[in-house]
């Protein structure tokens, strides 16, 4: 009897650790998305880096979706409930995400420290980007219009020679 109680307590601690690692990975990924969005909001740098950040954001959104689903699954929410909330069938959701969800669960468990460090790094970057936008946005909007007009007159301004 005592052994089964100890085994049950160990399983609960393990499930809590797994869920915590998933939450840390989800927070880190959400902050990466937010930081990329803040860069895109800059009238000067947004258009310059837009295509790069958009493809990165799509990839990060896909990863974030998998992490959210993984967290819900680890919390006991069924594929049926998640699919219903998203307005798709359970089969299509499971087919589309199950392998990637499993991969994200495994990755979050292998590298919890990396994700935790990422949270603080991304949070600092986001705070700096938002602070810059908050204090200089009106001026940067006006400057962005002038910069766009100048860029329009420069052939191939949208990529550097190294990118060609």
PDB file of C-alpha atoms in Angstrom:
ATOM      1  CA  UNK A   1       0.000   0.000   0.000  1.00  0.00           C
ATOM      2  CA  UNK A   2       2.726   2.476   0.960  1.00  0.00           C
ATOM      3  CA  UNK A   3       4.637   1.685  -2.250  1.00  0.00           C
ATOM      4  CA  UNK A   4       1.637   2.503  -4.442  1.00  0.00           C
ATOM      5  CA  UNK A   5       1.137   5.814  -2.602  1.00  0.00           C
ATOM      6  CA  UNK A   6       4.802   6.710  -3.169  1.00  0.00           C
ATOM      7  CA  UNK A   7       4.567   5.694  -6.846  1.00  0.00           C
ATOM      8  CA  UNK A   8       1.453   7.844  -7.270  1.00  0.00           C
ATOM      9  CA  UNK A   9       3.174  10.851  -5.635  1.00  0.00           C
ATOM     10  CA  UNK A  10       6.205  10.409  -7.907  1.00  0.00           C
ATOM     11  CA  UNK A  11       3.946  10.292 -10.965  1.00  0.00           C
ATOM     12  CA  UNK A  12       2.218  13.484  -9.856  1.00  0.00           C
ATOM     13  CA  UNK A  13       5.558  15.244  -9.372  1.00  0.00           C
ATOM     14  CA  UNK A  14       6.695  14.024 -12.783  1.00  0.00           C
ATOM     15  CA  UNK A  15       3.463  15.220 -14.397  1.00  0.00           C
ATOM     16  CA  UNK A  16       3.867  18.598 -12.682  1.00  0.00           C
ATOM     17  CA  UNK A  17       7.450  18.909 -13.917  1.00  0.00           C
ATOM     18  CA  UNK A  18       6.381  17.983 -17.459  1.00  0.00           C
ATOM     19  CA  UNK A  19       3.587  20.551 -17.374  1.00  0.00           C
ATOM     20  CA  UNK A  20       5.890  23.239 -15.942  1.00  0.00           C
ATOM     21  CA  UNK A  21       8.433  22.604 -18.716  1.00  0.00           C
ATOM     22  CA  UNK A  22       5.674  22.897 -21.314  1.00  0.00           C
ATOM     23  CA  UNK A  23       4.451  26.161 -19.794  1.00  0.00           C
ATOM     24  CA  UNK A  24       7.993  27.566 -19.800  1.00  0.00           C
ATOM     25  CA  UNK A  25       8.454  26.562 -23.459  1.00  0.00           C
ATOM     26  CA  UNK A  26       5.059  28.076 -24.354  1.00  0.00           C
ATOM     27  CA  UNK A  27       5.910  31.357 -22.608  1.00  0.00           C
ATOM     28  CA  UNK A  28       9.276  31.506 -24.337  1.00  0.00           C
ATOM     29  CA  UNK A  29       7.702  30.904 -27.751  1.00  0.00           C
ATOM     30  CA  UNK A  30       4.940  33.474 -27.140  1.00  0.00           C
ATOM     31  CA  UNK A  31       7.545  36.085 -26.193  1.00  0.00           C
ATOM     32  CA  UNK A  32       9.505  35.305 -29.366  1.00  0.00           C
ATOM     33  CA  UNK A  33       6.343  35.931 -31.411  1.00  0.00           C
ATOM     34  CA  UNK A  34       5.652  39.165 -29.529  1.00  0.00           C
ATOM     35  CA  UNK A  35       9.224  40.387 -30.013  1.00  0.00           C
ATOM     36  CA  UNK A  36       9.053  39.706 -33.748  1.00  0.00           C
ATOM     37  CA  UNK A  37       5.738  41.553 -33.917  1.00  0.00           C
ATOM     38  CA  UNK A  38       7.262  44.547 -32.118  1.00  0.00           C
ATOM     39  CA  UNK A  39      10.063  44.669 -34.699  1.00  0.00           C
ATOM     40  CA  UNK A  40       7.466  44.619 -37.490  1.00  0.00           C
ATOM     41  CA  UNK A  41       5.616  47.501 -35.820  1.00  0.00           C
ATOM     42  CA  UNK A  42       8.636  49.771 -36.250  1.00  0.00           C
ATOM     43  CA  UNK A  43       7.948  52.002 -39.292  1.00  0.00           C
ATOM     44  CA  UNK A  44      11.623  52.066 -40.306  1.00  0.00           C
ATOM     45  CA  UNK A  45      12.826  48.565 -39.570  1.00  0.00           C
ATOM     46  CA  UNK A  46       9.534  46.690 -40.010  1.00  0.00           C
ATOM     47  CA  UNK A  47       9.394  46.888 -43.808  1.00  0.00           C
ATOM     48  CA  UNK A  48      13.124  46.225 -44.093  1.00  0.00           C
ATOM     49  CA  UNK A  49      12.965  43.016 -42.049  1.00  0.00           C
ATOM     50  CA  UNK A  50       9.315  42.235 -42.721  1.00  0.00           C
ATOM     51  CA  UNK A  51       9.614  39.219 -44.974  1.00  0.00           C
ATOM     52  CA  UNK A  52      12.200  37.574 -42.755  1.00  0.00           C
ATOM     53  CA  UNK A  53      10.178  38.178 -39.601  1.00  0.00           C
ATOM     54  CA  UNK A  54       6.906  37.113 -41.216  1.00  0.00           C
ATOM     55  CA  UNK A  55       8.271  33.705 -42.168  1.00  0.00           C
ATOM     56  CA  UNK A  56       9.837  33.396 -38.701  1.00  0.00           C
ATOM     57  CA  UNK A  57       6.537  34.373 -37.070  1.00  0.00           C
ATOM     58  CA  UNK A  58       4.629  31.769 -39.082  1.00  0.00           C
ATOM     59  CA  UNK A  59       7.082  29.105 -37.933  1.00  0.00           C
ATOM     60  CA  UNK A  60       6.886  30.364 -34.358  1.00  0.00           C
ATOM     61  CA  UNK A  61       3.074  30.478 -34.451  1.00  0.00           C
ATOM     62  CA  UNK A  62       3.029  26.855 -35.607  1.00  0.00           C
ATOM     63  CA  UNK A  63       5.337  25.902 -32.746  1.00  0.00           C
ATOM     64  CA  UNK A  64       3.273  27.960 -30.311  1.00  0.00           C
ATOM     65  CA  UNK A  65       0.096  26.213 -31.461  1.00  0.00           C
ATOM     66  CA  UNK A  66       1.734  22.827 -30.844  1.00  0.00           C
ATOM     67  CA  UNK A  67       2.902  23.891 -27.395  1.00  0.00           C
ATOM     68  CA  UNK A  68      -0.543  25.181 -26.426  1.00  0.00           C
ATOM     69  CA  UNK A  69      -2.149  21.941 -27.611  1.00  0.00           C
ATOM     70  CA  UNK A  70       0.540  19.910 -25.794  1.00  0.00           C
ATOM     71  CA  UNK A  71      -0.102  21.857 -22.593  1.00  0.00           C
ATOM     72  CA  UNK A  72      -3.846  21.293 -22.891  1.00  0.00           C
ATOM     73  CA  UNK A  73      -3.327  17.592 -23.602  1.00  0.00           C
ATOM     74  CA  UNK A  74      -1.004  17.252 -20.595  1.00  0.00           C
ATOM     75  CA  UNK A  75      -3.713  18.960 -18.529  1.00  0.00           C
ATOM     76  CA  UNK A  76      -6.221  16.286 -19.533  1.00  0.00           C
ATOM     77  CA  UNK A  77      -8.083  18.064 -22.348  1.00  0.00           C
ATOM     78  CA  UNK A  78      -9.103  15.685 -25.129  1.00  0.00           C
ATOM     79  CA  UNK A  79      -8.383  16.066 -28.833  1.00  0.00           C
ATOM     80  CA  UNK A  80     -12.177  16.291 -29.323  1.00  0.00           C
ATOM     81  CA  UNK A  81     -12.519  19.326 -27.070  1.00  0.00           C
ATOM     82  CA  UNK A  82      -9.517  21.106 -28.609  1.00  0.00           C
ATOM     83  CA  UNK A  83     -10.745  20.399 -32.141  1.00  0.00           C
ATOM     84  CA  UNK A  84     -14.224  21.611 -31.285  1.00  0.00           C
ATOM     85  CA  UNK A  85     -12.804  24.854 -29.912  1.00  0.00           C
ATOM     86  CA  UNK A  86     -10.788  25.349 -33.121  1.00  0.00           C
ATOM     87  CA  UNK A  87     -13.754  24.485 -35.337  1.00  0.00           C
ATOM     88  CA  UNK A  88     -12.125  21.463 -36.990  1.00  0.00           C
ATOM     89  CA  UNK A  89     -12.593  17.723 -36.720  1.00  0.00           C
ATOM     90  CA  UNK A  90     -10.656  15.696 -34.191  1.00  0.00           C
ATOM     91  CA  UNK A  91      -9.217  13.568 -36.974  1.00  0.00           C
ATOM     92  CA  UNK A  92      -7.911  16.519 -38.977  1.00  0.00           C
ATOM     93  CA  UNK A  93      -6.411  18.186 -35.907  1.00  0.00           C
ATOM     94  CA  UNK A  94      -4.814  14.969 -34.709  1.00  0.00           C
ATOM     95  CA  UNK A  95      -3.432  14.205 -38.180  1.00  0.00           C
ATOM     96  CA  UNK A  96      -2.039  17.728 -38.522  1.00  0.00           C
ATOM     97  CA  UNK A  97      -0.548  18.165 -35.038  1.00  0.00           C
ATOM     98  CA  UNK A  98      -0.062  14.903 -33.145  1.00  0.00           C
ATOM     99  CA  UNK A  99       3.499  14.177 -34.307  1.00  0.00           C
ATOM    100  CA  UNK A 100       4.613  17.785 -33.875  1.00  0.00           C
ATOM    101  CA  UNK A 101       2.924  18.010 -30.464  1.00  0.00           C
ATOM    102  CA  UNK A 102       4.833  14.906 -29.365  1.00  0.00           C
ATOM    103  CA  UNK A 103       8.068  16.430 -30.676  1.00  0.00           C
ATOM    104  CA  UNK A 104       7.456  19.705 -28.798  1.00  0.00           C
ATOM    105  CA  UNK A 105       6.696  17.823 -25.567  1.00  0.00           C
ATOM    106  CA  UNK A 106       9.947  15.910 -25.912  1.00  0.00           C
ATOM    107  CA  UNK A 107      11.955  19.035 -26.773  1.00  0.00           C
ATOM    108  CA  UNK A 108      10.476  21.010 -23.862  1.00  0.00           C
ATOM    109  CA  UNK A 109      11.474  18.232 -21.469  1.00  0.00           C
ATOM    110  CA  UNK A 110      15.041  18.019 -22.796  1.00  0.00           C
ATOM    111  CA  UNK A 111      15.809  21.750 -22.668  1.00  0.00           C
ATOM    112  CA  UNK A 112      13.847  23.426 -19.851  1.00  0.00           C
ATOM    113  CA  UNK A 113      16.796  25.605 -18.791  1.00  0.00           C
ATOM    114  CA  UNK A 114      17.260  26.899 -22.339  1.00  0.00           C
ATOM    115  CA  UNK A 115      13.580  27.854 -22.513  1.00  0.00           C
ATOM    116  CA  UNK A 116      13.717  29.525 -19.115  1.00  0.00           C
ATOM    117  CA  UNK A 117      16.753  31.597 -20.150  1.00  0.00           C
ATOM    118  CA  UNK A 118      14.933  32.404 -23.382  1.00  0.00           C
ATOM    119  CA  UNK A 119      12.000  33.850 -21.447  1.00  0.00           C
ATOM    120  CA  UNK A 120      14.180  36.439 -19.742  1.00  0.00           C
ATOM    121  CA  UNK A 121      16.166  37.216 -22.905  1.00  0.00           C
ATOM    122  CA  UNK A 122      13.005  37.617 -24.992  1.00  0.00           C
ATOM    123  CA  UNK A 123      11.286  39.615 -22.280  1.00  0.00           C
ATOM    124  CA  UNK A 124      14.224  42.051 -22.163  1.00  0.00           C
ATOM    125  CA  UNK A 125      14.228  42.381 -25.954  1.00  0.00           C
ATOM    126  CA  UNK A 126      10.465  42.916 -26.020  1.00  0.00           C
ATOM    127  CA  UNK A 127      10.619  45.574 -23.303  1.00  0.00           C
ATOM    128  CA  UNK A 128      13.370  47.411 -25.201  1.00  0.00           C
ATOM    129  CA  UNK A 129      11.467  47.212 -28.504  1.00  0.00           C
ATOM    130  CA  UNK A 130       8.218  48.414 -26.936  1.00  0.00           C
ATOM    131  CA  UNK A 131       9.966  51.208 -25.064  1.00  0.00           C
ATOM    132  CA  UNK A 132      11.573  52.381 -28.293  1.00  0.00           C
ATOM    133  CA  UNK A 133       8.218  52.317 -30.069  1.00  0.00           C
ATOM    134  CA  UNK A 134       6.437  54.057 -27.223  1.00  0.00           C
ATOM    135  CA  UNK A 135       8.821  56.975 -27.070  1.00  0.00           C
ATOM    136  CA  UNK A 136       9.663  57.433 -30.718  1.00  0.00           C
ATOM    137  CA  UNK A 137       6.735  56.182 -32.764  1.00  0.00           C
ATOM    138  CA  UNK A 138       5.331  59.521 -33.968  1.00  0.00           C
ATOM    139  CA  UNK A 139       8.749  60.678 -35.166  1.00  0.00           C
ATOM    140  CA  UNK A 140       9.565  57.280 -36.641  1.00  0.00           C
ATOM    141  CA  UNK A 141       6.270  57.271 -38.568  1.00  0.00           C
ATOM    142  CA  UNK A 142       7.183  60.563 -40.227  1.00  0.00           C
ATOM    143  CA  UNK A 143      10.732  59.363 -40.781  1.00  0.00           C
ATOM    144  CA  UNK A 144       9.388  56.079 -42.168  1.00  0.00           C
ATOM    145  CA  UNK A 145       7.478  57.911 -44.904  1.00  0.00           C
ATOM    146  CA  UNK A 146      10.617  59.814 -45.936  1.00  0.00           C
ATOM    147  CA  UNK A 147      12.753  56.670 -45.794  1.00  0.00           C
ATOM    148  CA  UNK A 148      10.267  54.740 -47.910  1.00  0.00           C
ATOM    149  CA  UNK A 149      10.306  57.518 -50.514  1.00  0.00           C
ATOM    150  CA  UNK A 150      14.122  57.445 -50.597  1.00  0.00           C
ATOM    151  CA  UNK A 151      14.222  53.658 -50.812  1.00  0.00           C
ATOM    152  CA  UNK A 152      11.795  53.723 -53.714  1.00  0.00           C
ATOM    153  CA  UNK A 153      14.435  55.574 -55.751  1.00  0.00           C
ATOM    154  CA  UNK A 154      17.204  53.052 -54.917  1.00  0.00           C
ATOM    155  CA  UNK A 155      17.213  49.901 -57.049  1.00  0.00           C
ATOM    156  CA  UNK A 156      17.195  46.659 -55.048  1.00  0.00           C
ATOM    157  CA  UNK A 157      17.115  48.388 -51.634  1.00  0.00           C
ATOM    158  CA  UNK A 158      15.179  45.482 -50.167  1.00  0.00           C
ATOM    159  CA  UNK A 159      18.146  43.137 -49.914  1.00  0.00           C
ATOM    160  CA  UNK A 160      21.849  43.515 -49.416  1.00  0.00           C
ATOM    161  CA  UNK A 161      24.491  42.251 -51.817  1.00  0.00           C
ATOM    162  CA  UNK A 162      25.190  39.387 -49.369  1.00  0.00           C
ATOM    163  CA  UNK A 163      21.579  38.184 -49.611  1.00  0.00           C
ATOM    164  CA  UNK A 164      21.519  38.112 -53.428  1.00  0.00           C
TER     165      UNK A 164
END
